[in-house]
XYZ file of N, CA and C in Angstrom:
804
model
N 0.849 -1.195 0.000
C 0.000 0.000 0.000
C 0.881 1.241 0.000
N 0.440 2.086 -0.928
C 1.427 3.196 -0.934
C 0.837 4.444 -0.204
N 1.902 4.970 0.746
C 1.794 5.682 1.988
C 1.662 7.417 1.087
N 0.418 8.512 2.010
C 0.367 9.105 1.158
C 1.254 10.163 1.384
N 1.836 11.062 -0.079
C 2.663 11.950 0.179
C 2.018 13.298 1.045
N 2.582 13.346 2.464
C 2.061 14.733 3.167
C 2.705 16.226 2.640
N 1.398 16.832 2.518
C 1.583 18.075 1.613
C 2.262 19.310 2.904
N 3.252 20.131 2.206
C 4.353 20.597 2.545
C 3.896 21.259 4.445
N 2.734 21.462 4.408
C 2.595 22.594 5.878
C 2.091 21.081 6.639
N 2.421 19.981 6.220
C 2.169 19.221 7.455
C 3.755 18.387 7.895
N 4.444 19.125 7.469
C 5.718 18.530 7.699
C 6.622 19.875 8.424
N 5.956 20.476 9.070
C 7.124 22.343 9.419
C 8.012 21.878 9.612
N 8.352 20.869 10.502
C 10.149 20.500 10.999
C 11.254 21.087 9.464
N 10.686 21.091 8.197
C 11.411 20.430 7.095
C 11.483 22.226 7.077
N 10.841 23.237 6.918
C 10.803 24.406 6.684
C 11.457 24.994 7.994
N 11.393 24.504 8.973
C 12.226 25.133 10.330
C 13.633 24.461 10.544
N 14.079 23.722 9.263
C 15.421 23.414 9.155
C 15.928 24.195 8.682
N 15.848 25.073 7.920
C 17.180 26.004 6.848
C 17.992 26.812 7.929
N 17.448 27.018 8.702
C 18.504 28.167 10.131
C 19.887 27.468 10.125
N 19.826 26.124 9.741
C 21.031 25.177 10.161
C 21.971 25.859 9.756
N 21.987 26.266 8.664
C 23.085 27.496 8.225
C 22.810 28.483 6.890
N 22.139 29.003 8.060
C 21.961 31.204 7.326
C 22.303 31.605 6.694
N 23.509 31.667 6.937
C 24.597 32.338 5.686
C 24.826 31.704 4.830
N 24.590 30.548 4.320
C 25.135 29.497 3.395
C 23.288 30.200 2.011
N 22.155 30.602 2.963
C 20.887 30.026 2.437
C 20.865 31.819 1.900
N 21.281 32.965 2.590
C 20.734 33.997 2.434
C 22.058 34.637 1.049
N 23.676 33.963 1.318
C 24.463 34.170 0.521
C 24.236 33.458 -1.470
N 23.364 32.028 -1.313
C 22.589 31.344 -2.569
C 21.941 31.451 -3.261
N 20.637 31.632 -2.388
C 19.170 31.408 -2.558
C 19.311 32.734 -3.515
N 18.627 32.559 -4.769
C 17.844 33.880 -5.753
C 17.137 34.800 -4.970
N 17.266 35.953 -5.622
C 16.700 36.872 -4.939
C 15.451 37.101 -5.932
N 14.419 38.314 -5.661
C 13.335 38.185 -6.550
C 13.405 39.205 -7.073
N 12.918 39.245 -8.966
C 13.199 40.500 -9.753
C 12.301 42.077 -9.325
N 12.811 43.223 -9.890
C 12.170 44.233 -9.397
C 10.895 44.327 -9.999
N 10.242 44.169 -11.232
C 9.413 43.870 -11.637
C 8.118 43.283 -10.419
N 8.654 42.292 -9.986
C 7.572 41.214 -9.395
C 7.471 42.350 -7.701
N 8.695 42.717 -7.259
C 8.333 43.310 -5.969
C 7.791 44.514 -6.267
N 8.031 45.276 -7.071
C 7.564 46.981 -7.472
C 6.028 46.446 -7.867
N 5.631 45.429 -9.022
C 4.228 45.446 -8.661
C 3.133 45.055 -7.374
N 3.541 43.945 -6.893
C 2.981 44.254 -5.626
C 3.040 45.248 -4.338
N 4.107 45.867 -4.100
C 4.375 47.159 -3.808
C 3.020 47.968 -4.114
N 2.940 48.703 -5.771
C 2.650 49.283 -6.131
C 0.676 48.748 -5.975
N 0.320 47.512 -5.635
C -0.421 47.340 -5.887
C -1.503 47.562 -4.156
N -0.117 46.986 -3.253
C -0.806 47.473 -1.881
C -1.408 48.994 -1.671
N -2.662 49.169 -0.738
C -3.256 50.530 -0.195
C -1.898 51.537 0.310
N -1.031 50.988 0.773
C 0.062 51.926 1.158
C 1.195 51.085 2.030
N 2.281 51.611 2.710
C 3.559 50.850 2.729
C 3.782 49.602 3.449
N 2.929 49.420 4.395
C 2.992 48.401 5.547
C 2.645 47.332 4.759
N 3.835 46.196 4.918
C 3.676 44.928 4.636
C 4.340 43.767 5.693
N 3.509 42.689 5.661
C 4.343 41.702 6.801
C 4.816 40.844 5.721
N 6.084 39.903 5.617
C 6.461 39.337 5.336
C 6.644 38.136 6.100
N 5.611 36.985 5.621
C 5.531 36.228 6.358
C 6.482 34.927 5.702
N 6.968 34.196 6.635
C 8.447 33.627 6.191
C 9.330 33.983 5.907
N 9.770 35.244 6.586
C 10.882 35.839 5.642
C 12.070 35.574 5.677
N 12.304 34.190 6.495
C 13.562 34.029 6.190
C 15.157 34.526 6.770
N 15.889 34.986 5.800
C 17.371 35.261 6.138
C 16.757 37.117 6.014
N 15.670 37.255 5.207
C 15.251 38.573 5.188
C 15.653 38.743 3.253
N 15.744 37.896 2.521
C 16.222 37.957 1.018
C 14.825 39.051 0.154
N 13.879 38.501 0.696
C 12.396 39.361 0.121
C 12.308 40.572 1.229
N 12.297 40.626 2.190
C 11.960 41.838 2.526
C 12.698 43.133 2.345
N 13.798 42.800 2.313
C 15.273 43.684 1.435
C 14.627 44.334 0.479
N 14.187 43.406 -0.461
C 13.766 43.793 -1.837
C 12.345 44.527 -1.376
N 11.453 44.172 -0.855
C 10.249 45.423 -0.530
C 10.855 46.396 0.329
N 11.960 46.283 1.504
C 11.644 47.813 1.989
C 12.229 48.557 0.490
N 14.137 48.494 -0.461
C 14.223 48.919 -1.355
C 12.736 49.680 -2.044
N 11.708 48.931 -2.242
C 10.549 49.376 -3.177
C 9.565 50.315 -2.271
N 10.227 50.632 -1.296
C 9.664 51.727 -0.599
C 8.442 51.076 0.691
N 8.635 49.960 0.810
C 7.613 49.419 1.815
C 8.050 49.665 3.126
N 7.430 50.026 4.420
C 7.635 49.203 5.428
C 7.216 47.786 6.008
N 8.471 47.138 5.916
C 8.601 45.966 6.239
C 8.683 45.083 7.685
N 7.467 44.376 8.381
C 8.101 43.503 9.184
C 8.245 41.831 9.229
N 8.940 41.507 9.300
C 9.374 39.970 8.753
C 8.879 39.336 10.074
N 8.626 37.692 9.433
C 7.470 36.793 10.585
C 8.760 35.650 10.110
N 9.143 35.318 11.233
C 9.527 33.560 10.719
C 9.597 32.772 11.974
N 9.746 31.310 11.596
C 9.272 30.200 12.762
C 10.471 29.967 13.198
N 12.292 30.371 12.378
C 13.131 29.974 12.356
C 13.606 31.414 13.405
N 14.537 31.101 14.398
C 14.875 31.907 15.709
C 16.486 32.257 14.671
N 16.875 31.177 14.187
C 18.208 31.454 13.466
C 18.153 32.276 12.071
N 16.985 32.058 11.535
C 16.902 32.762 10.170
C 16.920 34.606 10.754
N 15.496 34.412 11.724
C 14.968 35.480 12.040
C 16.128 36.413 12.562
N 17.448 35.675 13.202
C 18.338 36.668 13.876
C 19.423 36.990 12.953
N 19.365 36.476 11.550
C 20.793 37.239 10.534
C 19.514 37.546 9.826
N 18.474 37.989 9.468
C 17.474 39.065 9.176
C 17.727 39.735 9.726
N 18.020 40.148 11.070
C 18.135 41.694 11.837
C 19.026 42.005 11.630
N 20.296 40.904 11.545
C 21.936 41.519 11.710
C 21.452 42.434 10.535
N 20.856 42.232 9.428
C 20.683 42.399 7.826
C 19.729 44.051 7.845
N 19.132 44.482 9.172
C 18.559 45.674 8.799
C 16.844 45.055 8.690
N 16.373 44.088 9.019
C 14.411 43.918 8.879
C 14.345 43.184 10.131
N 13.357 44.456 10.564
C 12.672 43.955 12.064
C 11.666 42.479 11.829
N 12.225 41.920 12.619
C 11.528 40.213 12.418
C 11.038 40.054 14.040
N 9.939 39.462 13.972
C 9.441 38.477 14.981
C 9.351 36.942 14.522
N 8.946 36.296 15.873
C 9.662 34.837 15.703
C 8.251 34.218 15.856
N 7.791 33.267 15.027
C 6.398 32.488 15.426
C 6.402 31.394 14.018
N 5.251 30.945 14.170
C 4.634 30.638 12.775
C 3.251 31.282 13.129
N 3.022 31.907 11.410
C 1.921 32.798 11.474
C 0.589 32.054 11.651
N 0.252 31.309 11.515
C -1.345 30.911 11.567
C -1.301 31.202 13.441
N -0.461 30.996 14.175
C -0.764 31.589 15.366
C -0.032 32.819 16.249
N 0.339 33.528 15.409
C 1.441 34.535 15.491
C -0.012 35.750 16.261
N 0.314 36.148 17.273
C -0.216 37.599 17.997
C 0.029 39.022 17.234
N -0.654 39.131 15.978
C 0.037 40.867 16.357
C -0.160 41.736 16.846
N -1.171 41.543 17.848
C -1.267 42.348 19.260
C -2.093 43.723 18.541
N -2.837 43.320 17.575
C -3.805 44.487 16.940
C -3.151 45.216 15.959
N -2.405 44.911 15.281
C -1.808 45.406 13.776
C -2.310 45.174 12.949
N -2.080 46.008 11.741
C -2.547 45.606 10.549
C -1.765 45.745 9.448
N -2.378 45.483 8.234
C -0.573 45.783 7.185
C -1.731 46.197 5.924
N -1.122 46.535 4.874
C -1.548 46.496 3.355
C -0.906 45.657 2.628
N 0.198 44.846 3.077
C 0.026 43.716 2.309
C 0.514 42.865 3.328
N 0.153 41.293 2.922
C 0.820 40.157 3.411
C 1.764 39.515 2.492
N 2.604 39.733 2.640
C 3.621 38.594 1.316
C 4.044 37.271 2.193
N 4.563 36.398 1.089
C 4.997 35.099 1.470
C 6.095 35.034 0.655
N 7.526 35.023 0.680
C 8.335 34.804 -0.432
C 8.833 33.504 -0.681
N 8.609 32.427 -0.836
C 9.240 30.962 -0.817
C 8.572 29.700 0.078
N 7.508 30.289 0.789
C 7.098 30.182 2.146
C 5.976 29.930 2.199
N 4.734 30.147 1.415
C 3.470 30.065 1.652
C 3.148 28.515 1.585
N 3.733 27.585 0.966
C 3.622 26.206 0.937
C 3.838 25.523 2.363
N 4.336 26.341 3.289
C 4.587 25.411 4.643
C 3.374 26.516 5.662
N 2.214 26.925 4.961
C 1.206 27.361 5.793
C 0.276 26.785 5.505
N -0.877 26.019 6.401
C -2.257 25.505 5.988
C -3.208 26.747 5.340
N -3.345 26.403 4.323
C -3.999 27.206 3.159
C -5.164 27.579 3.359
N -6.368 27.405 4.022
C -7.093 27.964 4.398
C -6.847 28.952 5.885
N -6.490 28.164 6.834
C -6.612 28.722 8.287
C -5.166 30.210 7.761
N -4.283 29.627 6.754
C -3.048 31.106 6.614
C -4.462 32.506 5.983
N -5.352 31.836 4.764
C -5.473 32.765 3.852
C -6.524 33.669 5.018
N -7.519 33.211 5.392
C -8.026 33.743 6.872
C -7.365 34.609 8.049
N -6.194 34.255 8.188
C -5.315 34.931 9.004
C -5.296 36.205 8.340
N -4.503 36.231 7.023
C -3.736 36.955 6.447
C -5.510 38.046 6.498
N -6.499 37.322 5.607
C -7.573 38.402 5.805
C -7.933 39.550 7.068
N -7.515 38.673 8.399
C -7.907 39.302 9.727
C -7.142 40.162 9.700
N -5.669 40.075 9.004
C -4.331 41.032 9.514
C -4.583 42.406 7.983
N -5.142 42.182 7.052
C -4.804 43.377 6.222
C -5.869 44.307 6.232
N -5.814 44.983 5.785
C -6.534 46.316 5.642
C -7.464 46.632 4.788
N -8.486 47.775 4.237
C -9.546 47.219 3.288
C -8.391 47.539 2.053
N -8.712 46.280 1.040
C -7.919 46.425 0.065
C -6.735 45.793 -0.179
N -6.013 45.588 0.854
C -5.046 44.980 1.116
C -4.529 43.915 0.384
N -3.339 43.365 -0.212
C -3.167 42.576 -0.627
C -2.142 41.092 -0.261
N -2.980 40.599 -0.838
C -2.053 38.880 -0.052
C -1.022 38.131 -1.439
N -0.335 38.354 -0.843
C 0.950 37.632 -2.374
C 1.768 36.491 -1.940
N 1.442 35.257 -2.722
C 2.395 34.235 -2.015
C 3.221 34.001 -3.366
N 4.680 33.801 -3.299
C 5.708 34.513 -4.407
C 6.470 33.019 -4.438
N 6.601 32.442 -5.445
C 7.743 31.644 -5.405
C 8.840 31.860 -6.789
N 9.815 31.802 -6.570
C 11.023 31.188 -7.836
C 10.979 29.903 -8.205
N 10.916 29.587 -9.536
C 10.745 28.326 -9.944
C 12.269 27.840 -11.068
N 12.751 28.032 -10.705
C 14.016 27.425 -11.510
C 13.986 26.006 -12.619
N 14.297 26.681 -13.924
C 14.268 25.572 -14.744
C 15.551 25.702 -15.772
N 16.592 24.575 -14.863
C 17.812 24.202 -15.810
C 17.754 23.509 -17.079
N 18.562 23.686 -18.074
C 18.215 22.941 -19.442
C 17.845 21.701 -19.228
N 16.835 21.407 -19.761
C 15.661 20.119 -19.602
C 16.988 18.723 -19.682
N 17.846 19.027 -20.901
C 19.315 17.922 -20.566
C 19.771 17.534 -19.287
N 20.077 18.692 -18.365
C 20.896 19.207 -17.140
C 19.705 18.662 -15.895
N 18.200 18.893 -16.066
C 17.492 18.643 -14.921
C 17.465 17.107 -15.057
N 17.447 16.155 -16.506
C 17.124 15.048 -16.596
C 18.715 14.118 -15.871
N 19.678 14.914 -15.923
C 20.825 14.225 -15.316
C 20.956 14.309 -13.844
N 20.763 15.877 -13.627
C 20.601 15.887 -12.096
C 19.862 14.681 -11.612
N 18.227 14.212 -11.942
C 17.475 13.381 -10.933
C 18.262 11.919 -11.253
N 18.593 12.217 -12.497
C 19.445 11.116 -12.131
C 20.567 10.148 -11.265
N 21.675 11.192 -11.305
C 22.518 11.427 -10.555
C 22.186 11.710 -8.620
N 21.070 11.824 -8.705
C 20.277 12.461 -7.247
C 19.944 10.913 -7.002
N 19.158 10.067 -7.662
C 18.821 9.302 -7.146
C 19.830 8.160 -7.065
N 21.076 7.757 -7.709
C 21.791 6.760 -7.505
C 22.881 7.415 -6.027
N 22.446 8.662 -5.848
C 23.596 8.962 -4.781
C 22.725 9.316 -3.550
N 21.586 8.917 -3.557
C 20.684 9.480 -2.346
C 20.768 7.866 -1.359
N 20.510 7.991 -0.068
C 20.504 6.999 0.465
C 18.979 6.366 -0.069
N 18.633 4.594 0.200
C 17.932 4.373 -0.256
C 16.262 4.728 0.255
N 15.782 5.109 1.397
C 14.916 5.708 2.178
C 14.889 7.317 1.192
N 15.609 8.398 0.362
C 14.984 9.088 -0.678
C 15.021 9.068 -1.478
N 15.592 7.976 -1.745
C 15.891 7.367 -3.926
C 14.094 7.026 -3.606
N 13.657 6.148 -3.371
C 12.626 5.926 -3.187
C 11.250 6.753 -3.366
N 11.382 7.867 -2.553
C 10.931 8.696 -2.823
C 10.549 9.371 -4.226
N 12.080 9.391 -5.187
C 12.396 9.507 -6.222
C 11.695 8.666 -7.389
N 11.774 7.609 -7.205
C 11.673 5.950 -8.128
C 10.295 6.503 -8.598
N 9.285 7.373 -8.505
C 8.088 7.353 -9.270
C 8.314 9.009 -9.789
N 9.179 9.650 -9.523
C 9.068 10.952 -10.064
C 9.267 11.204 -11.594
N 8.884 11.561 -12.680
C 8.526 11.610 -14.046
C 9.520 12.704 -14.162
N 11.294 12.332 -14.694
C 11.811 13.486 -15.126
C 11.609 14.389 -15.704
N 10.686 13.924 -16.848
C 10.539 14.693 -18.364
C 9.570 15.878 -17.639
N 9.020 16.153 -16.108
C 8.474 16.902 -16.008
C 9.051 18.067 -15.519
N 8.488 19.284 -15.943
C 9.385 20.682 -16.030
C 8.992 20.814 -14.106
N 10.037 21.696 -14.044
C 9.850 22.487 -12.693
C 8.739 23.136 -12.299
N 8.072 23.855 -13.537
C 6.905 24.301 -13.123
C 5.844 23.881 -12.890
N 5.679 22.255 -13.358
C 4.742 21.333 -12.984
C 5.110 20.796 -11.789
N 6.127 20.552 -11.701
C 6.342 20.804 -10.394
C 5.718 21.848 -8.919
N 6.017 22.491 -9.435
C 5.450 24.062 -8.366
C 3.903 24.004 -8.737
N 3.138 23.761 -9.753
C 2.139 23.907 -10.176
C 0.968 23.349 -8.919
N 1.361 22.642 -8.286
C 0.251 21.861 -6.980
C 0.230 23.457 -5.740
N 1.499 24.168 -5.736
C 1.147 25.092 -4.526
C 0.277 26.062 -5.270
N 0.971 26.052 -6.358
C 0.048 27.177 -6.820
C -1.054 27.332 -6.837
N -2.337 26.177 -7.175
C -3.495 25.816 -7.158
C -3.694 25.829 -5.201
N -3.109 25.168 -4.816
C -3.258 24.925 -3.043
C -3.492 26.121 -2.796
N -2.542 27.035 -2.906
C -2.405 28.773 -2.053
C -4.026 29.522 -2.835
N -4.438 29.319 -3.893
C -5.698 29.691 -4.954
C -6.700 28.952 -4.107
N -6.859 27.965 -3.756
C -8.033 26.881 -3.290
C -8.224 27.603 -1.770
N -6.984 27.736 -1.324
C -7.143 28.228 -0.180
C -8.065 29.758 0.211
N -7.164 30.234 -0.299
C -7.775 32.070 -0.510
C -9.436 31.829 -0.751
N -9.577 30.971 -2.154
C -11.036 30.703 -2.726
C -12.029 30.567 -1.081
N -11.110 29.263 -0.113
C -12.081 28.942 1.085
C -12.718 29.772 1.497
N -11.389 30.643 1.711
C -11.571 31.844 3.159
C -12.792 32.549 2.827
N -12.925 32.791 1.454
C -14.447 33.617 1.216
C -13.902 35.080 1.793
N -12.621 35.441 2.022
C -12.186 36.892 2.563
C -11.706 37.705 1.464
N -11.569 37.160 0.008
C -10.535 37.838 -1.157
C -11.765 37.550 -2.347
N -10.847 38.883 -3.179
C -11.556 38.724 -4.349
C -10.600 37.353 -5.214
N -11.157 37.126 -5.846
C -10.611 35.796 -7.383
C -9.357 36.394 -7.276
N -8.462 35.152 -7.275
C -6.545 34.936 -7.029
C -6.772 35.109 -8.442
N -5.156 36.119 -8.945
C -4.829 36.141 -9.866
C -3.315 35.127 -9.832
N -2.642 34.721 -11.322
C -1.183 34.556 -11.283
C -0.772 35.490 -11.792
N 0.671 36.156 -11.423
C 1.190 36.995 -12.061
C 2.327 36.308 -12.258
N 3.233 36.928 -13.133
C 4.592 36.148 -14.050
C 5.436 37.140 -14.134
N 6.910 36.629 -13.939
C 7.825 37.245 -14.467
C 9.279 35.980 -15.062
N 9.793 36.689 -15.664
C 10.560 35.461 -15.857
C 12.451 35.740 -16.142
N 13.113 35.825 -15.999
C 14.612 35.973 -15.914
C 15.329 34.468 -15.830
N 16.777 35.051 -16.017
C 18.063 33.721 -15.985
C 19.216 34.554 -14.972
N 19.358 32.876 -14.708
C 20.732 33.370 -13.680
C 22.001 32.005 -14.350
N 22.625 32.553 -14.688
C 23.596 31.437 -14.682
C 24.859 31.460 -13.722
N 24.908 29.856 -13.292
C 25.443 29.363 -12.057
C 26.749 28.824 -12.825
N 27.646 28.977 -12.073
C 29.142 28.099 -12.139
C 28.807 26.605 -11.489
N 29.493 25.297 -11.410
C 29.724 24.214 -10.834
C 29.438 24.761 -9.042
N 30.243 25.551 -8.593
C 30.493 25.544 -6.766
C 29.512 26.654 -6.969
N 28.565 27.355 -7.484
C 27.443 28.321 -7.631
C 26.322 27.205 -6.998
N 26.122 26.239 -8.411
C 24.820 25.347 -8.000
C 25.410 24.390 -6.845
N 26.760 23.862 -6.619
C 26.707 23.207 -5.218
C 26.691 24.075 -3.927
N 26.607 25.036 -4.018
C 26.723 25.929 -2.605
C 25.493 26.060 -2.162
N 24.683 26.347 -3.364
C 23.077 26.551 -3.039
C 22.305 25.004 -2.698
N 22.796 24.261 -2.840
C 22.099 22.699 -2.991
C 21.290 22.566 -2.017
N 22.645 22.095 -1.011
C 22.259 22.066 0.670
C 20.827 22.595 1.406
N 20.774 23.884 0.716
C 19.415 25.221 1.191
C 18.223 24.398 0.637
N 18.039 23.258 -0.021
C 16.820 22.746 -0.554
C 16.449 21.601 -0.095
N 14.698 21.433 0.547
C 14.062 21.279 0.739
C 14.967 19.816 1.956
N 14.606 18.555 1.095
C 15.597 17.061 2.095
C 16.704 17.723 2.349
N 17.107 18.118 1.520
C 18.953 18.611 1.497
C 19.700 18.907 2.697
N 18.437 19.940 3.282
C 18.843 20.635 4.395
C 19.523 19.617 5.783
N 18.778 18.716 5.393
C 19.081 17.093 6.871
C 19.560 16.457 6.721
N 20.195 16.229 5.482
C 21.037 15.228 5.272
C 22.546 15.337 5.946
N 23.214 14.166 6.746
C 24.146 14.591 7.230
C 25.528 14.424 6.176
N 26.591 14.968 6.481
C 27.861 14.438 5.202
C 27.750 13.675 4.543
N 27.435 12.374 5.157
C 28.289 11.202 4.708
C 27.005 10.897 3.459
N 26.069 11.553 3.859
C 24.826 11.034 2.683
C 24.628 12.570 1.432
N 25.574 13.437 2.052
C 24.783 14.809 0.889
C 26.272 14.686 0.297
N 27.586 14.569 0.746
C 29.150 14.617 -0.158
C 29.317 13.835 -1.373
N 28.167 12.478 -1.231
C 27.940 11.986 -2.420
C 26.786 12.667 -3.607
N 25.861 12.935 -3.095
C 25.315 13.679 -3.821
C 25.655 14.912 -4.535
N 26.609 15.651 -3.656
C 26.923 17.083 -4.033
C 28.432 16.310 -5.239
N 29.060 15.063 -4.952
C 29.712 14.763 -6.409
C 29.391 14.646 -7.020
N 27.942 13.759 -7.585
C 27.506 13.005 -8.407
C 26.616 14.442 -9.545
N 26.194 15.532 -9.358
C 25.963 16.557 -9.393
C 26.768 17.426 -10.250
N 27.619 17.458 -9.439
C 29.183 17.826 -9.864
C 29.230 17.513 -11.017
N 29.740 16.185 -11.150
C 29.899 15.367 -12.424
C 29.442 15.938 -13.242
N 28.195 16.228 -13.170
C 27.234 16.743 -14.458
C 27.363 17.816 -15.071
N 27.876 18.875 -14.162
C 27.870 20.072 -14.635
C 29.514 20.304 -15.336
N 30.407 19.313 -14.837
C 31.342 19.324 -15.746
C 31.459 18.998 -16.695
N 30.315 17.790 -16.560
C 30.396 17.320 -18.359
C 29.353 18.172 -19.364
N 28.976 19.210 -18.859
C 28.195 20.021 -19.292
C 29.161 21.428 -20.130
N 30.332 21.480 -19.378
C 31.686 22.257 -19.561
C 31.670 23.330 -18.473
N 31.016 23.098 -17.298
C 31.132 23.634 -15.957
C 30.523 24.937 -15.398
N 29.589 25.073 -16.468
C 28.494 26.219 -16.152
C 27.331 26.055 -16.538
N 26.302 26.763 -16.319
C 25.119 26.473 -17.110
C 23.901 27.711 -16.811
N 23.304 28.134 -17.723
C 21.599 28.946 -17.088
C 20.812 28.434 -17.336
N 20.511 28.646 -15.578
C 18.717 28.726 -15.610
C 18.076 29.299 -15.722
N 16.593 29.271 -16.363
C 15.673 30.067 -16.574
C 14.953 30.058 -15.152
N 14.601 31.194 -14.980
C 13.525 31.597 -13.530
C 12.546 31.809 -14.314
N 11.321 31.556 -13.554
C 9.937 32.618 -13.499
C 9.606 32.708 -11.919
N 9.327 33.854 -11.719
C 9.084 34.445 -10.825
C 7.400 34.169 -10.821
N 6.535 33.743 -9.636
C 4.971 33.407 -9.867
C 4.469 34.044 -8.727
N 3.305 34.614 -9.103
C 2.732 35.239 -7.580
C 1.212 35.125 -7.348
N 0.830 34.070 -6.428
C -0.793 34.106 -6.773
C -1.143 35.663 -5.684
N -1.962 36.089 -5.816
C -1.947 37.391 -5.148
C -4.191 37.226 -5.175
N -4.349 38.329 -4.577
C -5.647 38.175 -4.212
C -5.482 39.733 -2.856
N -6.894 40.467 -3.416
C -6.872 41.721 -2.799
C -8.621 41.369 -1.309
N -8.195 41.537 -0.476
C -9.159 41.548 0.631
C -10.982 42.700 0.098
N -11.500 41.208 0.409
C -12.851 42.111 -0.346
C -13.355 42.637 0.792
């Protein structure tokens, strides 16, 4: 009998791992184009926004820049404290039960993050916390390496993963793009909002850019993703070779295409 896969906000331990190391996740991780933050910016009643998950503080950087005031929410005590070293006032919780002691914002963002919140009880929250008008944006980066390069990676991922996440692996459909991939939160964070009955009809918005990575570019960032984060040496040094491999035989660089996605939805 096959055990069912639990969808991302019933697993937090896995999202309250990246603190393990901060600097490794806030020095990697993509940042998000100006395009995607200047329109939601531009689209909130006025500057106050919470940034919920924010992380090392990588998105809220980019909204105060766009003229917001920013306060950052995260569950992670380690993320939340090289966010401050960084200049964004953060509090420490997870939001579906986070106090804000009678605040309100004009927008709620999520940058990377809205997938580890229960989608109804978050989109409800987020309604109680904004303002009339207000807007709710859950933002992800979707990275898509040359369809060659992603079909070797899972490859290479799964003969070097211990056998407890090859497994995991053994039914995953390479030939499928990243964005079908991401495509389940996207609908989840939409279904959700839809519940709350608090927002008008979720839009998607799009943007799309490239970043190209060197060999020790894409292994530095590895680690920061999703299993990655728990794996101890002796099970990620093989992986981070086998990886390797690829991108050398690739001739040791490569771009990815981003799109930037934002389901967004304004408080009716």
């Amino acid at each position: 009998m096959t055990t069912p896969v639990p969808e991302p906000h019933q697993v937090r331990e896995a999202a309250e791992s990246f603190g393990v190391d901060a600097a490794r996740y806030d020095r990697t991780r993509p940042s998000y184009p100006d395009e995607m933050i200047g329109r939601i910016a531009a689209a909130a009643p006025g500057p106050d926004l919470l940034d919920v998950g924010c992380g090392t503080g990588i998105s809220s950087r980019r909204f105060a820049a766009a003229g917001c005031r920013v306060l950052g929410l995260d569950a992670d005590s380690r993320m939340a404290a090289f966010a401050e070293r960084e200049g964004t006032e953060v509090e420490v919780g997870r939001f579906e039960e986070w106090d804000a002691r009678g605040r309100t914002f004009d927008a709620v963002a999520a940058a990377q993050t809205w997938h580890w919140v229960e989608p109804v009880t978050g989109a409800v929250k987020a309604a109680e916390l904004l303002r009339p008008r207000g807007i709710l944006a859950a933002v992800w980066n979707v990275a898509q390496p040359p369809p060659d390069l992603s079909r070797a990676f899972a490859e290479a991922s799964r003969e070097a993963m211990p056998p407890q996440l090859a497994q995991l692996l053994a039914g995953a459909n390479v030939e499928k793009s990243a964005m079908d991939g991401y495509r389940p939160m996207f609908e989840t964070a939409a279904a959700g909002i839809r519940s709350s009955g608090r927002f008008t009809e979720p839009e998607e918005w799009r943007t799309t850019w490239e970043r190209e990575y060197t060999r020790d570019q894409w292994l530095d960032q590895l680690p920061t993703s999703g299993i990655f984060t728990r794996l101890p040496r002796t099970q990620l040094d093989p992986l981070l070779a086998a990886v390797g491999a690829v991108i050398d035989a690739a001739g040791g660089r490569f771009t990815a295409e981003y799109t930037t996605v934002a389901v967004t939805a304004v408080r009716a």
